[in-house]
PDB file of C-alpha atoms in Angstrom:
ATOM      1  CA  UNK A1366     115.791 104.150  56.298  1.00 47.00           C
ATOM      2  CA  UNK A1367     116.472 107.727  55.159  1.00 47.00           C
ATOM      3  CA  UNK A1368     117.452 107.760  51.412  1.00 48.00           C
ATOM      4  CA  UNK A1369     119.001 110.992  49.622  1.00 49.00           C
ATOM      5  CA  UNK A1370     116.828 112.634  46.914  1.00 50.00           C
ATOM      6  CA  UNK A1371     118.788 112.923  43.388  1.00 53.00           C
ATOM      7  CA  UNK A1372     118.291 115.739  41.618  1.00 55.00           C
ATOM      8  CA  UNK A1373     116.213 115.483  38.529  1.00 58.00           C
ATOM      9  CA  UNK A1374     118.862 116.932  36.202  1.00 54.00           C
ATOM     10  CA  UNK A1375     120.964 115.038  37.281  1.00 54.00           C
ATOM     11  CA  UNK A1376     119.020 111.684  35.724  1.00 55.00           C
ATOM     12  CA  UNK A1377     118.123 113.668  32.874  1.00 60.00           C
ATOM     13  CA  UNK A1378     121.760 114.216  32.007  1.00 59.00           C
ATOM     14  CA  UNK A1379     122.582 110.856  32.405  1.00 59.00           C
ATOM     15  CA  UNK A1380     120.152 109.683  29.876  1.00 60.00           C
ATOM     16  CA  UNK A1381     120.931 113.014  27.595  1.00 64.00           C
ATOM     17  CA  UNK A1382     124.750 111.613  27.366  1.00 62.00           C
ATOM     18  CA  UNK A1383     123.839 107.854  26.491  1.00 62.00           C
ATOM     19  CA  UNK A1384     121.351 108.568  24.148  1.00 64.00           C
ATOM     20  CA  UNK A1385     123.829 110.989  22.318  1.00 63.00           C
ATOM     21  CA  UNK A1386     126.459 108.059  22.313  1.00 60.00           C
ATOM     22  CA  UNK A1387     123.797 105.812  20.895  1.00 63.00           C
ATOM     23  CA  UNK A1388     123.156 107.922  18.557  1.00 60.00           C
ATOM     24  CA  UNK A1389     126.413 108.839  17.183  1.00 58.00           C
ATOM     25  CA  UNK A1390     127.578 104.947  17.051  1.00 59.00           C
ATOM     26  CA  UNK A1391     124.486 104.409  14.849  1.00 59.00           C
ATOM     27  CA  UNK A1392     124.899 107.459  12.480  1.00 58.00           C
ATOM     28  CA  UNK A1393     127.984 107.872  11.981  1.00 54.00           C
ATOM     29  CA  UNK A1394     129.466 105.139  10.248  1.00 59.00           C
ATOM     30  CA  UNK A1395     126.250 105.737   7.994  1.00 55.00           C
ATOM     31  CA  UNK A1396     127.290 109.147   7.123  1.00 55.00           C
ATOM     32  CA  UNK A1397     131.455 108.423   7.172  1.00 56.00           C
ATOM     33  CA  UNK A1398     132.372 105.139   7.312  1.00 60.00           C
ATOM     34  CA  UNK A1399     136.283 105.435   7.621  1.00 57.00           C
ATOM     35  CA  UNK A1400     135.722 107.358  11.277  1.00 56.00           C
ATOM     36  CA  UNK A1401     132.946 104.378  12.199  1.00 53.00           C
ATOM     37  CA  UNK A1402     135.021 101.996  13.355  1.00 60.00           C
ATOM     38  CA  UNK A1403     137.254 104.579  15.541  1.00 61.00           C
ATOM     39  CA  UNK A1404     134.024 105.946  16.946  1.00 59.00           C
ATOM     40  CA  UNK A1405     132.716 102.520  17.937  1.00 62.00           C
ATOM     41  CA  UNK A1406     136.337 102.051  20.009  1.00 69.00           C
ATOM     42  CA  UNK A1407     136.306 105.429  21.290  1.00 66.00           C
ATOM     43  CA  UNK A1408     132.322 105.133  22.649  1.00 64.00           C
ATOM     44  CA  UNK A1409     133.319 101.578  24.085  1.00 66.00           C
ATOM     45  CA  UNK A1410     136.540 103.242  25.916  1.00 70.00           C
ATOM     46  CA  UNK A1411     133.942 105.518  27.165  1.00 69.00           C
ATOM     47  CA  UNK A1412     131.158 103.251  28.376  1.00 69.00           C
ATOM     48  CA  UNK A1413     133.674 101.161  29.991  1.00 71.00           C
ATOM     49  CA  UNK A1414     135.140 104.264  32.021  1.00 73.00           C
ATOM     50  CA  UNK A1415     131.605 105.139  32.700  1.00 73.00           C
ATOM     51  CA  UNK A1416     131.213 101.384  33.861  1.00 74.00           C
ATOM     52  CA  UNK A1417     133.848 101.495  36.192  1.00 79.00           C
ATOM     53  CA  UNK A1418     133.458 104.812  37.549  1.00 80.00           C
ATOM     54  CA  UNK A1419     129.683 104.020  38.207  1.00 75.00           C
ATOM     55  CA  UNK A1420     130.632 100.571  40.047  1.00 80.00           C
ATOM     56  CA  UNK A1421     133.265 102.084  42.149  1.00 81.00           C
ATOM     57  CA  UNK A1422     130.505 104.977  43.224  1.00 81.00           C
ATOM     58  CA  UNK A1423     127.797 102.338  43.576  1.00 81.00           C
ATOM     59  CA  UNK A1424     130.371 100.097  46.209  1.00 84.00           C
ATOM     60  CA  UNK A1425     131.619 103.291  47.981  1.00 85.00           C
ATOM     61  CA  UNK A1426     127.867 104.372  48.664  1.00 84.00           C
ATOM     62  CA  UNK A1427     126.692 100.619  49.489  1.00 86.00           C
ATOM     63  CA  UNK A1428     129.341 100.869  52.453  1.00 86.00           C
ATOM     64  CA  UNK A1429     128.521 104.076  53.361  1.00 85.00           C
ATOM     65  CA  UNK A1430     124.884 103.110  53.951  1.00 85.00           C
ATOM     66  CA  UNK A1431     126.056  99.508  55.766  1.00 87.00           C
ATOM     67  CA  UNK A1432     128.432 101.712  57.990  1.00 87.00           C
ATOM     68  CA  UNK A1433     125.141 103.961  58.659  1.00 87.00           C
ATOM     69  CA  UNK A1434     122.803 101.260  59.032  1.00 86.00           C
ATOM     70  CA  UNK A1435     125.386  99.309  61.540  1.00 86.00           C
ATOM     71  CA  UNK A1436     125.609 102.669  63.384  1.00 86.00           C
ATOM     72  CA  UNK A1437     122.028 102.768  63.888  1.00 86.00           C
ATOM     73  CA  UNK A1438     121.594  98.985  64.929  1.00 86.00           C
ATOM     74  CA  UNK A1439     124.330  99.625  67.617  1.00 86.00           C
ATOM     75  CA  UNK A1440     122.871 102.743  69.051  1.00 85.00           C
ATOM     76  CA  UNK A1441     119.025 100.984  68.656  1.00 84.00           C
ATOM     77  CA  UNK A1442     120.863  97.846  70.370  1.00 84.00           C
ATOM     78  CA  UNK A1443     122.432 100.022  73.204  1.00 82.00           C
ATOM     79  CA  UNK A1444     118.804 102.481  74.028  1.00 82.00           C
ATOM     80  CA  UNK A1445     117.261  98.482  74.645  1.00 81.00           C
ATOM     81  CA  UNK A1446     119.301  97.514  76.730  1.00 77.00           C
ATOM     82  CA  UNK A1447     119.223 100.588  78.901  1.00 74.00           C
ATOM     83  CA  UNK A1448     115.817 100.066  79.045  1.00 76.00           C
ATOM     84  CA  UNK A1449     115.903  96.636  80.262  1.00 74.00           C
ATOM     85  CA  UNK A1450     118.403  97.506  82.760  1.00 69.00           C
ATOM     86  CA  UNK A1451     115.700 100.143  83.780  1.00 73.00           C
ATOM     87  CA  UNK A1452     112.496  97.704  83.885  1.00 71.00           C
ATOM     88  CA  UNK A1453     115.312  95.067  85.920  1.00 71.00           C
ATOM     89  CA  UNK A1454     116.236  97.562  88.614  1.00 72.00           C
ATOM     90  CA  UNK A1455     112.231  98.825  88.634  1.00 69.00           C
ATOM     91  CA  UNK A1456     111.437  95.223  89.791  1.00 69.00           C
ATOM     92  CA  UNK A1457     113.683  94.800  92.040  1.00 68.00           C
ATOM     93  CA  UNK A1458     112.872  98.118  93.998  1.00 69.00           C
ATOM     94  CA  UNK A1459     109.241  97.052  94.032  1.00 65.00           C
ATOM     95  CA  UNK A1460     110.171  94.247  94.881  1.00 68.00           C
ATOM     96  CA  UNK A1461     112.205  95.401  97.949  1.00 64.00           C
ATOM     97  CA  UNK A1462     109.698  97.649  99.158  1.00 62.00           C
ATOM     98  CA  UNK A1463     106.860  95.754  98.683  1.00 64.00           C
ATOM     99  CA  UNK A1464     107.976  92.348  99.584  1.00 66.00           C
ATOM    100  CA  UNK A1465     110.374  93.824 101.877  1.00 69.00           C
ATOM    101  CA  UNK A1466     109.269  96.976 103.313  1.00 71.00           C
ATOM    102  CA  UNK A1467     106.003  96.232 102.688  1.00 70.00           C
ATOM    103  CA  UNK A1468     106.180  93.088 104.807  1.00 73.00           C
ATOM    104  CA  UNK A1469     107.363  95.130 107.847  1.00 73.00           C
ATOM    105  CA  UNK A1470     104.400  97.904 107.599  1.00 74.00           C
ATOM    106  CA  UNK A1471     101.291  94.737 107.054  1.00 74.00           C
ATOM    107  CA  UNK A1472     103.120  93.139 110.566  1.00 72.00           C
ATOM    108  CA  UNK A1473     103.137  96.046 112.353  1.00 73.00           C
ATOM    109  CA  UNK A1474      99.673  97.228 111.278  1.00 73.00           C
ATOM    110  CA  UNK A1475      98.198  94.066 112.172  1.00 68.00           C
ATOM    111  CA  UNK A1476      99.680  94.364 115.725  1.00 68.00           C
ATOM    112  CA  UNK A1477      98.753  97.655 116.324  1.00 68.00           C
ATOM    113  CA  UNK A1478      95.053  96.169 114.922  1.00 65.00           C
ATOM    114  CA  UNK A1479      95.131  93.652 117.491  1.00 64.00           C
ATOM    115  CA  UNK A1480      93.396  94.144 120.512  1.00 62.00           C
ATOM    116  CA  UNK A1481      94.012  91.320 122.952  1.00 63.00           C
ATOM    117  CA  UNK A1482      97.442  90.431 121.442  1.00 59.00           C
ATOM    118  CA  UNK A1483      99.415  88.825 124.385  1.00 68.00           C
ATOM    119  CA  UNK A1484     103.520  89.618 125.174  1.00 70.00           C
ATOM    120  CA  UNK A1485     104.618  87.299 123.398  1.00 73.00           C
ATOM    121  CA  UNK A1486     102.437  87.412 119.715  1.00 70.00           C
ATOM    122  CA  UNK A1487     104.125  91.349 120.366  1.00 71.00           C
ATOM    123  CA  UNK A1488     107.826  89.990 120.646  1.00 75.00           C
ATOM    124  CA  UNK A1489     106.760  87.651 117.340  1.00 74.00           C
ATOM    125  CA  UNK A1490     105.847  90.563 115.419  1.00 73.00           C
ATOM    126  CA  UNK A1491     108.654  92.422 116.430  1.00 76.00           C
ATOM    127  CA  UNK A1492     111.043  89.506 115.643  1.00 77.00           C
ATOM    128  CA  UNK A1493     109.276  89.702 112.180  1.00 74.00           C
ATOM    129  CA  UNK A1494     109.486  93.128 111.788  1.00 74.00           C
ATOM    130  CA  UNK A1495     113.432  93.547 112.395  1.00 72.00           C
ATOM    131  CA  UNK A1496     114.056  89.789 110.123  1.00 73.00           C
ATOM    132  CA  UNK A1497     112.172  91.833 107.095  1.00 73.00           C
ATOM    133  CA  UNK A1498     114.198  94.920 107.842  1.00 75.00           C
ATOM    134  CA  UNK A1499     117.675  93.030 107.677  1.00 74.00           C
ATOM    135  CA  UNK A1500     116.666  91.084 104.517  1.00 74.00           C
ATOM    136  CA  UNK A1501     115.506  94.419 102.343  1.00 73.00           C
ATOM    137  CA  UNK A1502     118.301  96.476 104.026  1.00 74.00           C
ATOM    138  CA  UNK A1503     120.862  93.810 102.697  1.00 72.00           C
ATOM    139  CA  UNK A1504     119.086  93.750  99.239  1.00 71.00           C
ATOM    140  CA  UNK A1505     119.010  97.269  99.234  1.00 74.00           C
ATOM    141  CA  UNK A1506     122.789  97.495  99.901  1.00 73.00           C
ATOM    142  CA  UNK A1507     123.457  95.153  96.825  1.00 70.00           C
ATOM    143  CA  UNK A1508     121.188  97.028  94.254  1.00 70.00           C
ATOM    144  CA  UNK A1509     123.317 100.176  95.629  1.00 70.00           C
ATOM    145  CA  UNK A1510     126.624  98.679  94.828  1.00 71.00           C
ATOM    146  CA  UNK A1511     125.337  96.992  91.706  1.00 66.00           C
ATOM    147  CA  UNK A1512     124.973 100.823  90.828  1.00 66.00           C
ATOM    148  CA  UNK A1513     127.652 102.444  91.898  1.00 67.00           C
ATOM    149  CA  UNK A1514     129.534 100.457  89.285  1.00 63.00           C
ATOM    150  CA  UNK A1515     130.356  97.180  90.645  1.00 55.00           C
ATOM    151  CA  UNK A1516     130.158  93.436  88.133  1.00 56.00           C
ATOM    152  CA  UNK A1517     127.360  91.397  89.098  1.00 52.00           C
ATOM    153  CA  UNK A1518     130.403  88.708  89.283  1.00 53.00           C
ATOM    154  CA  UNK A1519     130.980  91.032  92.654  1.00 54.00           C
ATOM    155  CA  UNK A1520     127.625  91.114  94.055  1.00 50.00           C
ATOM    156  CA  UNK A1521     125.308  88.099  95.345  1.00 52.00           C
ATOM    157  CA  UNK A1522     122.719  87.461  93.442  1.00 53.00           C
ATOM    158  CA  UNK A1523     118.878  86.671  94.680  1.00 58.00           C
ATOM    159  CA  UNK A1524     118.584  82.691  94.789  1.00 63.00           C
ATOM    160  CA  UNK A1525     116.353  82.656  91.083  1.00 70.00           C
ATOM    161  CA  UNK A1526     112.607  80.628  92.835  1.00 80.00           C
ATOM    162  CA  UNK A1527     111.905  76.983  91.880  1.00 87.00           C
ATOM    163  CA  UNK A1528     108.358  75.442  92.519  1.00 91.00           C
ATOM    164  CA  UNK A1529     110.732  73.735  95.925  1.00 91.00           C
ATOM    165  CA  UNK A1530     110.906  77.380  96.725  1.00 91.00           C
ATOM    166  CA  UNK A1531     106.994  77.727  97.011  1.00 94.00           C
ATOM    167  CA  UNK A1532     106.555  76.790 100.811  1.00 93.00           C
ATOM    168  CA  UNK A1533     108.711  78.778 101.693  1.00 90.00           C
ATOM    169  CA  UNK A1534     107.255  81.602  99.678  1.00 90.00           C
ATOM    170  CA  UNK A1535     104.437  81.011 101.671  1.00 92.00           C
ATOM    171  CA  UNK A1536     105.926  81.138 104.956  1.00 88.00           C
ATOM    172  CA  UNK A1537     107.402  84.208 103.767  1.00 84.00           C
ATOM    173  CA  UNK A1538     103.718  85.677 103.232  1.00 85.00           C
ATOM    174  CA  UNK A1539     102.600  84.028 106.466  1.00 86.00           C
ATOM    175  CA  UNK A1540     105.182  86.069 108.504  1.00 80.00           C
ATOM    176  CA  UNK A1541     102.747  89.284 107.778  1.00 78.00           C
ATOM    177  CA  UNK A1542     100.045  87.502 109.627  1.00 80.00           C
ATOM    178  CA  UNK A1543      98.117  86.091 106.248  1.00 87.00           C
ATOM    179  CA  UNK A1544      97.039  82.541 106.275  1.00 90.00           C
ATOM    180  CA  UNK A1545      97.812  81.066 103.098  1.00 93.00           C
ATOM    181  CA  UNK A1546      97.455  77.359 101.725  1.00 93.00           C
ATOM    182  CA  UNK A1547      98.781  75.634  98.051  1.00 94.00           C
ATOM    183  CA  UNK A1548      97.123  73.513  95.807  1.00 95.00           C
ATOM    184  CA  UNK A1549      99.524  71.995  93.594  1.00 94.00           C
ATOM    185  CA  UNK A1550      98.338  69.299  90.687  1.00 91.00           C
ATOM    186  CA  UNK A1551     100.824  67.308  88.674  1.00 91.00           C
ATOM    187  CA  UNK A1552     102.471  70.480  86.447  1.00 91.00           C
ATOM    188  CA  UNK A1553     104.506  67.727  84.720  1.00 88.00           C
ATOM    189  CA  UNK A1554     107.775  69.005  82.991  1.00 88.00           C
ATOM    190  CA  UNK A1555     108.349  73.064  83.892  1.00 90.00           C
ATOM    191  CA  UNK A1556     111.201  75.009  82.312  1.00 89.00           C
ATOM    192  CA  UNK A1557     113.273  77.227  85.099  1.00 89.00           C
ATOM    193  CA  UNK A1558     112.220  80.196  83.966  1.00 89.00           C
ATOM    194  CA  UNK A1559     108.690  79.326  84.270  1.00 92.00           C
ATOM    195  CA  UNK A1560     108.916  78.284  87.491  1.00 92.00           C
ATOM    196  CA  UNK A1561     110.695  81.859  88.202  1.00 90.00           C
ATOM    197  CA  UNK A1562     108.362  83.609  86.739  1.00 91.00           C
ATOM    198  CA  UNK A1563     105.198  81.000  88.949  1.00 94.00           C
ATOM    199  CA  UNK A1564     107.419  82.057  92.203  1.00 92.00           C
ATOM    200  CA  UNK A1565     107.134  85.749  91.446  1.00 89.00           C
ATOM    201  CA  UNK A1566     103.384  85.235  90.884  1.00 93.00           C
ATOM    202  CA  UNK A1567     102.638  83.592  94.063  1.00 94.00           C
ATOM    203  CA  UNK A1568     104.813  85.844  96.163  1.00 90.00           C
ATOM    204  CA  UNK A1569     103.623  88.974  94.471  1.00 88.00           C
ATOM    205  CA  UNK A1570     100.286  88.001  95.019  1.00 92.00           C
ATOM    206  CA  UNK A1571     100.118  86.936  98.688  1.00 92.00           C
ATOM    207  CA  UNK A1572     102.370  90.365  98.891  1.00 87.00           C
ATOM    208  CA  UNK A1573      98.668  92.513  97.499  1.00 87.00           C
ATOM    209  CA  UNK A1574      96.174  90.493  99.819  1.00 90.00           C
ATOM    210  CA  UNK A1575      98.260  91.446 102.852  1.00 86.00           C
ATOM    211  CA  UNK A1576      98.297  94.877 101.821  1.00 84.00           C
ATOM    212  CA  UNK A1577      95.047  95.237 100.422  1.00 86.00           C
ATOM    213  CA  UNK A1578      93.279  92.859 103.218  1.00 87.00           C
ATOM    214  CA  UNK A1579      95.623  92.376 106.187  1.00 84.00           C
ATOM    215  CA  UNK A1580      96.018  88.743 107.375  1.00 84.00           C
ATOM    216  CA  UNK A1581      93.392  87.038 106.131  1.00 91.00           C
ATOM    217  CA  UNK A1582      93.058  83.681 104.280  1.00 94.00           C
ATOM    218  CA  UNK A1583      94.571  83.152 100.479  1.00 95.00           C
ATOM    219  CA  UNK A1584      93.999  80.168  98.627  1.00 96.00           C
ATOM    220  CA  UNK A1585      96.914  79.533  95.827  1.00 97.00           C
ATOM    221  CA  UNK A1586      96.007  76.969  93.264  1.00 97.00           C
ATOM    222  CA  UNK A1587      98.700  75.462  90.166  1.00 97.00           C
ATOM    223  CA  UNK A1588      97.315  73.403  87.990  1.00 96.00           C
ATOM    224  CA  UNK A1589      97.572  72.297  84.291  1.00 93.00           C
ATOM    225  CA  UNK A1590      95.703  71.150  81.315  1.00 90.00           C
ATOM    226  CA  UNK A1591      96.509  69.576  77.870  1.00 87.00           C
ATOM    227  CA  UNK A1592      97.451  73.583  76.342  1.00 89.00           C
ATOM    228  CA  UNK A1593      97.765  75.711  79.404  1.00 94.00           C
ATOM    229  CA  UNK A1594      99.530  76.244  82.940  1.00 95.00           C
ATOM    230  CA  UNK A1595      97.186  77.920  85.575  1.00 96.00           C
ATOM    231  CA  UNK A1596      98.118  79.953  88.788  1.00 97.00           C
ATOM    232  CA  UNK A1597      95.175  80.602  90.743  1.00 97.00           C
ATOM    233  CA  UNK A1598      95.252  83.072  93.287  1.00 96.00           C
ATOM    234  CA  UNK A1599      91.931  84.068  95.604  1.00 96.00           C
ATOM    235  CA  UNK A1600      91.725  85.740  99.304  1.00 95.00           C
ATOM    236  CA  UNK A1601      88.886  85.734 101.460  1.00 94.00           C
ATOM    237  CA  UNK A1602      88.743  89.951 101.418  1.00 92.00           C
ATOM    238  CA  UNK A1603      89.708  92.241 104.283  1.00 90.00           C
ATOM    239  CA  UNK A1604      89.731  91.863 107.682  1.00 85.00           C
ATOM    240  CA  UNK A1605      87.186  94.040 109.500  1.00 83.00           C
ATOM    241  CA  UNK A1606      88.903  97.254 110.830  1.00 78.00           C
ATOM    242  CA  UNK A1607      91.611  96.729 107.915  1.00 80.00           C
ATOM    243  CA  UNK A1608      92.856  99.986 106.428  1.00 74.00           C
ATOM    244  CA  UNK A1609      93.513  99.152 102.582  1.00 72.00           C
ATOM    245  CA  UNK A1610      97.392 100.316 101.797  1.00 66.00           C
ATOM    246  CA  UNK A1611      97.219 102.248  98.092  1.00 66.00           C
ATOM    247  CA  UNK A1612      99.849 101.069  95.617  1.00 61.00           C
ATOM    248  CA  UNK A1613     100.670 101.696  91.984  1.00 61.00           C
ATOM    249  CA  UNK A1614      99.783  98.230  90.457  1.00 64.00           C
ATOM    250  CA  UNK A1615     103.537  98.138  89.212  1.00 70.00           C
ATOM    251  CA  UNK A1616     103.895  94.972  91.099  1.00 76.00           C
ATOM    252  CA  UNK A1617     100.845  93.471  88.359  1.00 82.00           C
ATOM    253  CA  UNK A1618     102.616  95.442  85.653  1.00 84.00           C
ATOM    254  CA  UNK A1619     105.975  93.500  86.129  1.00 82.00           C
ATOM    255  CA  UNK A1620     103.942  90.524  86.393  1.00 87.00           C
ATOM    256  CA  UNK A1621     102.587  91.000  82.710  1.00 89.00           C
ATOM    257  CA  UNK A1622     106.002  91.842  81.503  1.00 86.00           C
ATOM    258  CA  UNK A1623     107.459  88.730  82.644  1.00 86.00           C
ATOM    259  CA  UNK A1624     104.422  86.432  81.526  1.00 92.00           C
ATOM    260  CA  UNK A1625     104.742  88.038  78.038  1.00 91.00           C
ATOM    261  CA  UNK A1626     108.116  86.559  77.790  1.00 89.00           C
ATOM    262  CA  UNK A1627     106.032  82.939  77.595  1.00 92.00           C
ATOM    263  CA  UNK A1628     103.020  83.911  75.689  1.00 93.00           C
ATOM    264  CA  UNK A1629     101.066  84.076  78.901  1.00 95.00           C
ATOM    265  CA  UNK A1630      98.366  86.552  80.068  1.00 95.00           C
ATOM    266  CA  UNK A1631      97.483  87.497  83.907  1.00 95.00           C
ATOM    267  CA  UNK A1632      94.181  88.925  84.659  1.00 94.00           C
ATOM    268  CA  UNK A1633      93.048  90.751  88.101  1.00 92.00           C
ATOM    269  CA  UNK A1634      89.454  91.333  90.234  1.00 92.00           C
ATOM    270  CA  UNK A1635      87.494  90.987  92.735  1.00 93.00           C
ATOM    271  CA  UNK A1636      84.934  88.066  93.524  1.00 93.00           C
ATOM    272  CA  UNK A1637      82.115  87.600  95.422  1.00 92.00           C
ATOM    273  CA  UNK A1638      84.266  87.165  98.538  1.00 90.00           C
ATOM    274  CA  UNK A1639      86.996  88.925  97.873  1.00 93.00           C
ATOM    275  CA  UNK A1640      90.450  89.234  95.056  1.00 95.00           C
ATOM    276  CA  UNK A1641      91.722  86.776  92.101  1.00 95.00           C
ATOM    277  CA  UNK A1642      94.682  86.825  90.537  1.00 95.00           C
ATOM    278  CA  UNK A1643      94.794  84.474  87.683  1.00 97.00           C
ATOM    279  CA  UNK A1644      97.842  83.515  85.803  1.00 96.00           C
ATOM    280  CA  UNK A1645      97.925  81.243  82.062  1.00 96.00           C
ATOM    281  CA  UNK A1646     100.445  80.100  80.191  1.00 95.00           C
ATOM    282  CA  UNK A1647     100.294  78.019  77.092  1.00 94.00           C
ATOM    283  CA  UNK A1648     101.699  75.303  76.597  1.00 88.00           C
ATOM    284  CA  UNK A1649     104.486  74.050  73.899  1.00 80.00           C
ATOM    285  CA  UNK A1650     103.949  71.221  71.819  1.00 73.00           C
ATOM    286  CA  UNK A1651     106.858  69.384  72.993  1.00 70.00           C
ATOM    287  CA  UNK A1652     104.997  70.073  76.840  1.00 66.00           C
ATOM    288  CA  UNK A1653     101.624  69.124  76.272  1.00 62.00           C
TER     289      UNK A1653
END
């Protein structure tokens, strides 16, 4: 906080005036004792003036600085939550085009990859194809009319995941051509969020290995301890003849974001065999 710089004078004077008062309350009754007692009124009249006059400045400037500082908080508390609308509608536009998008260009690339594909494996992937491209076109239109100024009251919102969701988060994945199986251990008590946040994991995940390595085999593994919540995440590595598709690791990015909001930490690399994607969370006292 900015504070204005009082000029040096001006404290001098200050003590220049009350050290003449002082001085003339103690010296001259000694020197005229008929004008002491007037001068002792006179000075207190004075100080009291001075008292007043220096509380009323003191309150004027105190609300001057609140009204400043209350200013500041408001435009501080406005610029955040621009930028969370701006990280919100970031994840949801990776998530459309990779989960959405993406999903359409891994199930096309894999037929084109395959060979000896027969009719109808062709008419699946097609099928596929045009389901993914309704679903993101439909999410795209709501982000576009969220935009254009409409109340979320107006617009559908995306069904938040629960760990019920996770099968079909997997069939999701499956529909690119990846093979995926879940491993889940007793988790116990998990708040909603969490399990959010363990849906977007899994499905961001499975989204990477079927860019990164076409359909092959994932392996997704929850489980928990006495102090911390685990996602596991490991693929098999790419397909021979697979053509890796490049991305921007925003998708792992948003990941972090959203496990910082529980204390947890996600680390990323590859094995002997092929990727991991490993998720913890600590655990709350009242949890473990």
């Amino acid at each position: 906080m900015e504070t204005s710089a009082r000029p040096e004078w001006a404290s001098r004077a200050w003590l220049t005036a009350v050290g003449s008062l002082v001085v003339l309350v103690l010296v001259v009754p000694l020197l005229n004792p008929d004008l002491g007692g007037l001068l002792v009124t006179v000075v207190l009249s004075v100080l009291a003036a001075a008292a007043i006059t220096v509380a009323g400045w003191a309150l004027l400037r105190t609300r001057s600085q609140r009204r400043s500082y209350e200013q500041r908080l408001e435009a501080w508390a406005a610029e955040r939550a621009v930028q969370e609308e701006r990280l919100r509608i970031a994840r949801e536009l990776h998530d459309l085009a990779s989960h959405g998008i993406g999903l359409m260009t891994v199930r096309a690339s894999y037929a084109n990859l395959t060979d000896d594909a027969d009719d109808a494996e062709r008419r699946q992937a097609l099928t596929d194809i045009e389901q993914a491209g309704r679903a993101a076109t439909a999410e795209l239109r709501q982000m576009l009319t969220l935009l254009r100024g409409a109340t979320p009251e107006d617009v559908p919102l995306r069904p938040v995941a629960t760990l019920a969701d996770l099968p079909s988060i997997i069939e999701d994945a499956e529909r690119s051509g990846l093979r995926a199986d879940i491993d889940i251990g007793d988790l116990g008590e998990v708040p909603n969020a969490l399990q959010a946040t363990i849906g977007a994991i899994i499905r961001e995940a499975l989204a990477n290995t079927a860019r990164h390595a076409g359909p092959t085999t994932a392996h997704v593994h929850l489980s928990r301890d006495h102090t911390t919540l685990r996602v596991d995440i490991r693929d098999d590595g790419p397909i021979e003849g697979w053509h890796s598709q490049t991305g921007a690791s925003h998708g792992l990015a948003g990941l972090r974001e959203r496990l910082a909001l529980h204390h947890g930490t996600l680390t990323s690399g590859p094995t002997d065999t092929g990727f991991r994607i490993l998720a913890e969370v600590p655990l709350s006292p009242e949890q473990q």
